[in-house]
PDB file of C-alpha atoms in Angstrom:
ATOM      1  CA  UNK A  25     -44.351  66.394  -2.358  1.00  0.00           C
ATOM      2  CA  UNK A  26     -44.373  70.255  -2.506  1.00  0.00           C
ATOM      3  CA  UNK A  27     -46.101  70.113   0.964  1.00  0.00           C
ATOM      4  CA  UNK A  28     -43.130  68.243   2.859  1.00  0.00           C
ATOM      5  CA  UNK A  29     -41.256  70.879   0.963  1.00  0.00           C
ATOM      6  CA  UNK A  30     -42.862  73.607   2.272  1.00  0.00           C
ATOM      7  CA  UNK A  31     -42.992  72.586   5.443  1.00  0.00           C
ATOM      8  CA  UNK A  32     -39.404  71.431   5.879  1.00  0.00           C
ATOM      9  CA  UNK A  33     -38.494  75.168   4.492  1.00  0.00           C
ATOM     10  CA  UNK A  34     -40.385  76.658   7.802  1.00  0.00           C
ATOM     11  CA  UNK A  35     -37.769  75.201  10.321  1.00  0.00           C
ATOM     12  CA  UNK A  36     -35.542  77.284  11.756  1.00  0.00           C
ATOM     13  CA  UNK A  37     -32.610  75.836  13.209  1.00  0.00           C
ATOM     14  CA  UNK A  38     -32.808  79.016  15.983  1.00  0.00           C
ATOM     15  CA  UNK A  39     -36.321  77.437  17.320  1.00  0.00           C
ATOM     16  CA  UNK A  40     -35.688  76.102  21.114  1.00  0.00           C
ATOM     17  CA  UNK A  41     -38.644  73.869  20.531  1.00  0.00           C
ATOM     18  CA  UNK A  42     -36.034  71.631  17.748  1.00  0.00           C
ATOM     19  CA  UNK A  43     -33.231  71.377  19.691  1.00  0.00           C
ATOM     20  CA  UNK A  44     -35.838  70.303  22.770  1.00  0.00           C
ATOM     21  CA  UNK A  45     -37.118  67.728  20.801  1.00  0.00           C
ATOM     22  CA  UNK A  46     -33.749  66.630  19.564  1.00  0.00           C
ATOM     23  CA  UNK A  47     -32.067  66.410  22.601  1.00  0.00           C
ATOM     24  CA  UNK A  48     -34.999  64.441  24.441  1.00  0.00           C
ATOM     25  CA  UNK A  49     -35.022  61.871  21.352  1.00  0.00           C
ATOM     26  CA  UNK A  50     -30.632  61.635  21.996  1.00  0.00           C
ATOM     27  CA  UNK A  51     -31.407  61.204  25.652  1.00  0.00           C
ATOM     28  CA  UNK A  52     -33.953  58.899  25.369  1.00  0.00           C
ATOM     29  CA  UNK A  53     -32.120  56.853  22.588  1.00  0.00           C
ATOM     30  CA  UNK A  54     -28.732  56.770  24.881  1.00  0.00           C
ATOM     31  CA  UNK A  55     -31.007  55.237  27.752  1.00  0.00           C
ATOM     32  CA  UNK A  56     -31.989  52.660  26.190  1.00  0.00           C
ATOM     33  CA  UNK A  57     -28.655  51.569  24.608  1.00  0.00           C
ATOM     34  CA  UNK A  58     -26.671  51.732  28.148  1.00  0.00           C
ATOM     35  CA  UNK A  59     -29.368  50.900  30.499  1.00  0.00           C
ATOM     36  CA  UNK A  60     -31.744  48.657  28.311  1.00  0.00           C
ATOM     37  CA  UNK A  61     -28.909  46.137  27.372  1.00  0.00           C
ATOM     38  CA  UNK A  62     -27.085  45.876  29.990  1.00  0.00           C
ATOM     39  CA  UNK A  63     -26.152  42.649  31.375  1.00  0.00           C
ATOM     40  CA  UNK A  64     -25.965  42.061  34.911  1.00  0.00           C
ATOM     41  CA  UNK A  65     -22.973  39.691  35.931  1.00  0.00           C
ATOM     42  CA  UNK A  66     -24.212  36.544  37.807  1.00  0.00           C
ATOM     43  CA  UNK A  67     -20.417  36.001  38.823  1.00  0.00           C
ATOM     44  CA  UNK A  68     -17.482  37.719  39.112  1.00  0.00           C
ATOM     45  CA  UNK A  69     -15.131  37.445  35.708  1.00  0.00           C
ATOM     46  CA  UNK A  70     -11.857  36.710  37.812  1.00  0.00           C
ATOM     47  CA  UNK A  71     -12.332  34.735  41.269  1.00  0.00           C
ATOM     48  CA  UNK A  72     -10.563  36.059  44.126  1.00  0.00           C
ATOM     49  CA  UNK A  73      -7.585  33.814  45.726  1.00  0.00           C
ATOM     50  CA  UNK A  74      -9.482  33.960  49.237  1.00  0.00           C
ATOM     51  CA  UNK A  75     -12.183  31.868  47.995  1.00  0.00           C
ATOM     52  CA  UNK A  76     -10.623  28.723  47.786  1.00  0.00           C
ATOM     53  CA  UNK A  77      -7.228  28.578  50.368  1.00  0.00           C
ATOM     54  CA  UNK A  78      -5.476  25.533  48.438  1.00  0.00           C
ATOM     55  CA  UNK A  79      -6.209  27.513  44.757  1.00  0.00           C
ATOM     56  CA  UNK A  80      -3.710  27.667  42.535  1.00  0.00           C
ATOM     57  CA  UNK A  81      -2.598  30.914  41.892  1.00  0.00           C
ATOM     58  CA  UNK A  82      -2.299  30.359  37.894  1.00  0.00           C
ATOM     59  CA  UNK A  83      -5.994  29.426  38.093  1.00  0.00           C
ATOM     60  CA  UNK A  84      -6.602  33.073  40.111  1.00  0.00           C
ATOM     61  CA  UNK A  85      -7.421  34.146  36.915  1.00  0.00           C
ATOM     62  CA  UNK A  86      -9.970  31.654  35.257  1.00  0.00           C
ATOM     63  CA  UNK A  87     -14.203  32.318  35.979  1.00  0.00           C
ATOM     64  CA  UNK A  88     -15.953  30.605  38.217  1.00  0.00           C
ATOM     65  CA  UNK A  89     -17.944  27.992  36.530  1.00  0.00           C
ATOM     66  CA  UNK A  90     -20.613  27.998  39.396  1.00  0.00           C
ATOM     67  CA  UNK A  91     -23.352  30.277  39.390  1.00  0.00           C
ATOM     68  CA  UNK A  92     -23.678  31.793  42.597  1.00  0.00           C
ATOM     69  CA  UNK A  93     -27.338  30.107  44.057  1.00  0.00           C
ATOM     70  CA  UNK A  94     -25.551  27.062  43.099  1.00  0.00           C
ATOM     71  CA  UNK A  95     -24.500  24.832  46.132  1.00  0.00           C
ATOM     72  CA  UNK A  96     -23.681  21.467  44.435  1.00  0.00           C
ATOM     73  CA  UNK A  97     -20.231  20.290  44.726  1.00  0.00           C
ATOM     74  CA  UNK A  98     -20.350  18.616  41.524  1.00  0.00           C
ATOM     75  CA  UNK A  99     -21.727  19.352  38.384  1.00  0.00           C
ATOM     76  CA  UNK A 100     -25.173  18.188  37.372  1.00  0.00           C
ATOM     77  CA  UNK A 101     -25.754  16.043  33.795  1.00  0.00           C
ATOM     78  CA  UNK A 102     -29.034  16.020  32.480  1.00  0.00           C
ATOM     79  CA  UNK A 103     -29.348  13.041  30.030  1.00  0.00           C
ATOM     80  CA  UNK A 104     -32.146   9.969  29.022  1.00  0.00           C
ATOM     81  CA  UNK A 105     -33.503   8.958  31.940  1.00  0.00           C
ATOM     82  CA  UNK A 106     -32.192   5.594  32.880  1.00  0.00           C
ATOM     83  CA  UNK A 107     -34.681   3.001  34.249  1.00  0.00           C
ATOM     84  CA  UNK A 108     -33.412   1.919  38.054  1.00  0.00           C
ATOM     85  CA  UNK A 109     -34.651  -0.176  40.585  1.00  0.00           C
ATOM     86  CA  UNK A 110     -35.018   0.967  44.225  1.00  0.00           C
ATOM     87  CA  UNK A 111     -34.937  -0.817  47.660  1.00  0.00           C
ATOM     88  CA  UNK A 112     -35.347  -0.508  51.356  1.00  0.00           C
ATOM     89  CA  UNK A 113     -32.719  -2.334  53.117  1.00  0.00           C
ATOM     90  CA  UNK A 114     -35.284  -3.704  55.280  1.00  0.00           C
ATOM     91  CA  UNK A 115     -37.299  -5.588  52.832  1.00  0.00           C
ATOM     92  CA  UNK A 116     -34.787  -6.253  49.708  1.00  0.00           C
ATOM     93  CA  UNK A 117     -37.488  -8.365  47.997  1.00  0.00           C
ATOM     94  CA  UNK A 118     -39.504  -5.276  47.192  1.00  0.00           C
ATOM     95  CA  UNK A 119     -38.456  -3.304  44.435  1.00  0.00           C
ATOM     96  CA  UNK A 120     -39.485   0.182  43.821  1.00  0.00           C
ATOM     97  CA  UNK A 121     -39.212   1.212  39.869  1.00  0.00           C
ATOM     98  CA  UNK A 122     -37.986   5.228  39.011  1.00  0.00           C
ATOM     99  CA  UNK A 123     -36.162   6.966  36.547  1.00  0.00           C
ATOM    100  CA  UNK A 124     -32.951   9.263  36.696  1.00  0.00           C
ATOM    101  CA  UNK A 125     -33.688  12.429  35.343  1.00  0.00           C
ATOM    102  CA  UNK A 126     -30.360  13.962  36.101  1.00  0.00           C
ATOM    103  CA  UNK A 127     -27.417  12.966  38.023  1.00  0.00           C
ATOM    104  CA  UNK A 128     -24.018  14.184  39.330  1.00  0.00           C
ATOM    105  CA  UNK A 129     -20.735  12.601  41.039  1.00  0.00           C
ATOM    106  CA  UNK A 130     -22.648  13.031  44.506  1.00  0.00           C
ATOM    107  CA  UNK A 131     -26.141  11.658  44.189  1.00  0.00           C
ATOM    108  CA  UNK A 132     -29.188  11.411  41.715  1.00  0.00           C
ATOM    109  CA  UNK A 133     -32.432  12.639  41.061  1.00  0.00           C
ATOM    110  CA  UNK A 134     -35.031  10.250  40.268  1.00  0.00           C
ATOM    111  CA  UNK A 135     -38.878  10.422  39.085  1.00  0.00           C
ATOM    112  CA  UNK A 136     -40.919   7.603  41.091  1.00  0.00           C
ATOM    113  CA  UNK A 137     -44.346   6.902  41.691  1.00  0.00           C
ATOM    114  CA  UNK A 138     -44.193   6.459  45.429  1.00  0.00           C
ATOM    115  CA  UNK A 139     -42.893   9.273  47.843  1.00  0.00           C
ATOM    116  CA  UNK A 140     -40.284   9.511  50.605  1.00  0.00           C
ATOM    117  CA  UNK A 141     -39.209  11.348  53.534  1.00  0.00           C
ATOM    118  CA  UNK A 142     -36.194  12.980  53.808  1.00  0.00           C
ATOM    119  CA  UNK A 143     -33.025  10.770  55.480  1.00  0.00           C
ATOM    120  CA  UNK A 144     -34.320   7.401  54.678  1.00  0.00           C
ATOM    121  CA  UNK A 145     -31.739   4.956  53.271  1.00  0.00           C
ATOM    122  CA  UNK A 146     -32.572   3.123  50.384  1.00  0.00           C
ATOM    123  CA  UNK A 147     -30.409   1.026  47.580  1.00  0.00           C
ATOM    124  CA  UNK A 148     -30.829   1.485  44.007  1.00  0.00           C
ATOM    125  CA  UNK A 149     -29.224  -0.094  40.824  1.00  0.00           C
ATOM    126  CA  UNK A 150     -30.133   0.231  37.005  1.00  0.00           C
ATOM    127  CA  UNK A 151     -32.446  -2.307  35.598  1.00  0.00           C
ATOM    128  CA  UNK A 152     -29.924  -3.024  32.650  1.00  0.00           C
ATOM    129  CA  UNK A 153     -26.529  -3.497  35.245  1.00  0.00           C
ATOM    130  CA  UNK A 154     -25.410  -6.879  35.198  1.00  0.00           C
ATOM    131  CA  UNK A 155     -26.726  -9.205  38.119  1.00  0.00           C
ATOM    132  CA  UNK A 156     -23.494  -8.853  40.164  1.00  0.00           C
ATOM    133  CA  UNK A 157     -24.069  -5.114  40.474  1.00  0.00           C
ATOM    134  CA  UNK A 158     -23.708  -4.336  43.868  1.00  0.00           C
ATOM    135  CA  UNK A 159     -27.004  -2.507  45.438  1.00  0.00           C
ATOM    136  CA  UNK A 160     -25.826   1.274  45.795  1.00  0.00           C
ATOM    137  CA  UNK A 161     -26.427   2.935  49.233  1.00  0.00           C
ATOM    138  CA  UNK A 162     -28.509   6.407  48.737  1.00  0.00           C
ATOM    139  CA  UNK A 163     -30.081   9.185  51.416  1.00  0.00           C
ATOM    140  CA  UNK A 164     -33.072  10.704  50.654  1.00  0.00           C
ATOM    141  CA  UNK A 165     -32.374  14.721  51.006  1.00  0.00           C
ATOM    142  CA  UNK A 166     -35.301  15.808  49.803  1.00  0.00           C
ATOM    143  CA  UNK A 167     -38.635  14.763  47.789  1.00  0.00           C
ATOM    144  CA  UNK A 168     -41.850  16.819  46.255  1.00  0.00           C
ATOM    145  CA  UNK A 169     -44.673  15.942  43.996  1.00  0.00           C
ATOM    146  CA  UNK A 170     -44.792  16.838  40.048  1.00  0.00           C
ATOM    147  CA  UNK A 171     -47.715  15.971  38.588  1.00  0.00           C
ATOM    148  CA  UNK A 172     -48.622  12.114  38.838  1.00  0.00           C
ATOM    149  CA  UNK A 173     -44.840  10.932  39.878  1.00  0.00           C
ATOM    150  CA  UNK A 174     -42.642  12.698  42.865  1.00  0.00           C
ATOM    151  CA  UNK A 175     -39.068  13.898  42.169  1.00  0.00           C
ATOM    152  CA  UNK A 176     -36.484  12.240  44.622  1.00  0.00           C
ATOM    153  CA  UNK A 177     -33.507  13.833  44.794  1.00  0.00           C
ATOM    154  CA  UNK A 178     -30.623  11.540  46.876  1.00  0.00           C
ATOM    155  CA  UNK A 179     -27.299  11.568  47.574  1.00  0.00           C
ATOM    156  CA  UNK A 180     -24.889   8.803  47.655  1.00  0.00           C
ATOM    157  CA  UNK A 181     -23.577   7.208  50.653  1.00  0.00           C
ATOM    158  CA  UNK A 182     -19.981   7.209  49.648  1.00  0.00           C
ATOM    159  CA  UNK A 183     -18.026   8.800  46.886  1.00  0.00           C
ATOM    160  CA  UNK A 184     -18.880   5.937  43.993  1.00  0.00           C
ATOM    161  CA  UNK A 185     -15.747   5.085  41.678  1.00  0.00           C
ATOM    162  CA  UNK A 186     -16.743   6.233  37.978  1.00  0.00           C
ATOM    163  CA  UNK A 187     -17.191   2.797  36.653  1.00  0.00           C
ATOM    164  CA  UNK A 188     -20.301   2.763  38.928  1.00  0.00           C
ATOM    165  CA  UNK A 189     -21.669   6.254  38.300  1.00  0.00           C
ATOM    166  CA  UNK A 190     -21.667   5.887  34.165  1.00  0.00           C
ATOM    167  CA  UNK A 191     -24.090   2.834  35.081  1.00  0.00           C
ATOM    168  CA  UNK A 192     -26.699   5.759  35.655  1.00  0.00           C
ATOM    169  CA  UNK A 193     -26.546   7.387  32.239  1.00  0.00           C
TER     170      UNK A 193
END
């Protein structure tokens, strides 16, 4: 204990080589609070009236709820995957089976064993709707392989009425 003593009793507060090392630890330490947790701002806290031309101005004011990579009109729901059955127009008496994995007012993304290319117009319907379910019309936009199954994702023809869309989970 006498030691620490001692040497703490050798500083002199008129030493450059304390108030170097003091101000490099304060600079350092002011760094990392400012710079190190900064957050960067994916969107803008108040949305500017140009971006939509029929806005409201009272909703000026609110944050955009869309990220900005995000193009989807419509928001996306992840949920249980829903069993469906899919169809080619051509040949209705062959049934494909998938899964939605997530799904939004404007189309669906489905997990199937069987790939297909992009624009091709198929008809699905959940495996639990009621046998007077009409066949929904879907586009193919886009498809690529995970693992053993490939990810679909489609859009829907037409704008479905919500009756419809909560048969998909």
């Amino acid at each position: 204990m006498s030691e620490i003593i001692n040497w703490f009793s050798k500083i002199s507060f008129t030493d450059p080589a304390i108030w170097l090392a003091l101000g490099s630890g304060m600079a350092i330490v002011l760094i990392f609070l400012f710079l190190g947790r900064r957050q960067r701002r994916a969107t803008a806290i108040v949305a500017s009236f140009s971006d939509e031309s029929n806005a409201n101005p009272a909703d000026v004011w609110l944050p955009s709820t869309k990220s900005p990579d995000e193009r989807r009109r419509s928001v996306r729901r992840i949920g249980i995957p829903t069993a469906v059955r899919i169809t080619d127009p051509k040949k209705p008496k062959k049934t494909i089976e998938g899964f939605v994995l997530d799904r939004s007012s404007g189309g669906l993304r489905l997990a199937m064993e069987k790939p297909f290319s992009t624009g091709v117009i198929l008809q699905i319907r959940p495996t639990n709707a009621p046998p007077e379910s009409p066949w929904i019309p879907i586009i193919i936009r886009n498809c690529r392989e995970v693992g053993d199954y490939f990810e679909v994702g489609c859009q829907f023809q037409e704008e479905l009425p919500w009756h419809l869309l909560l048969m998909f989970g």
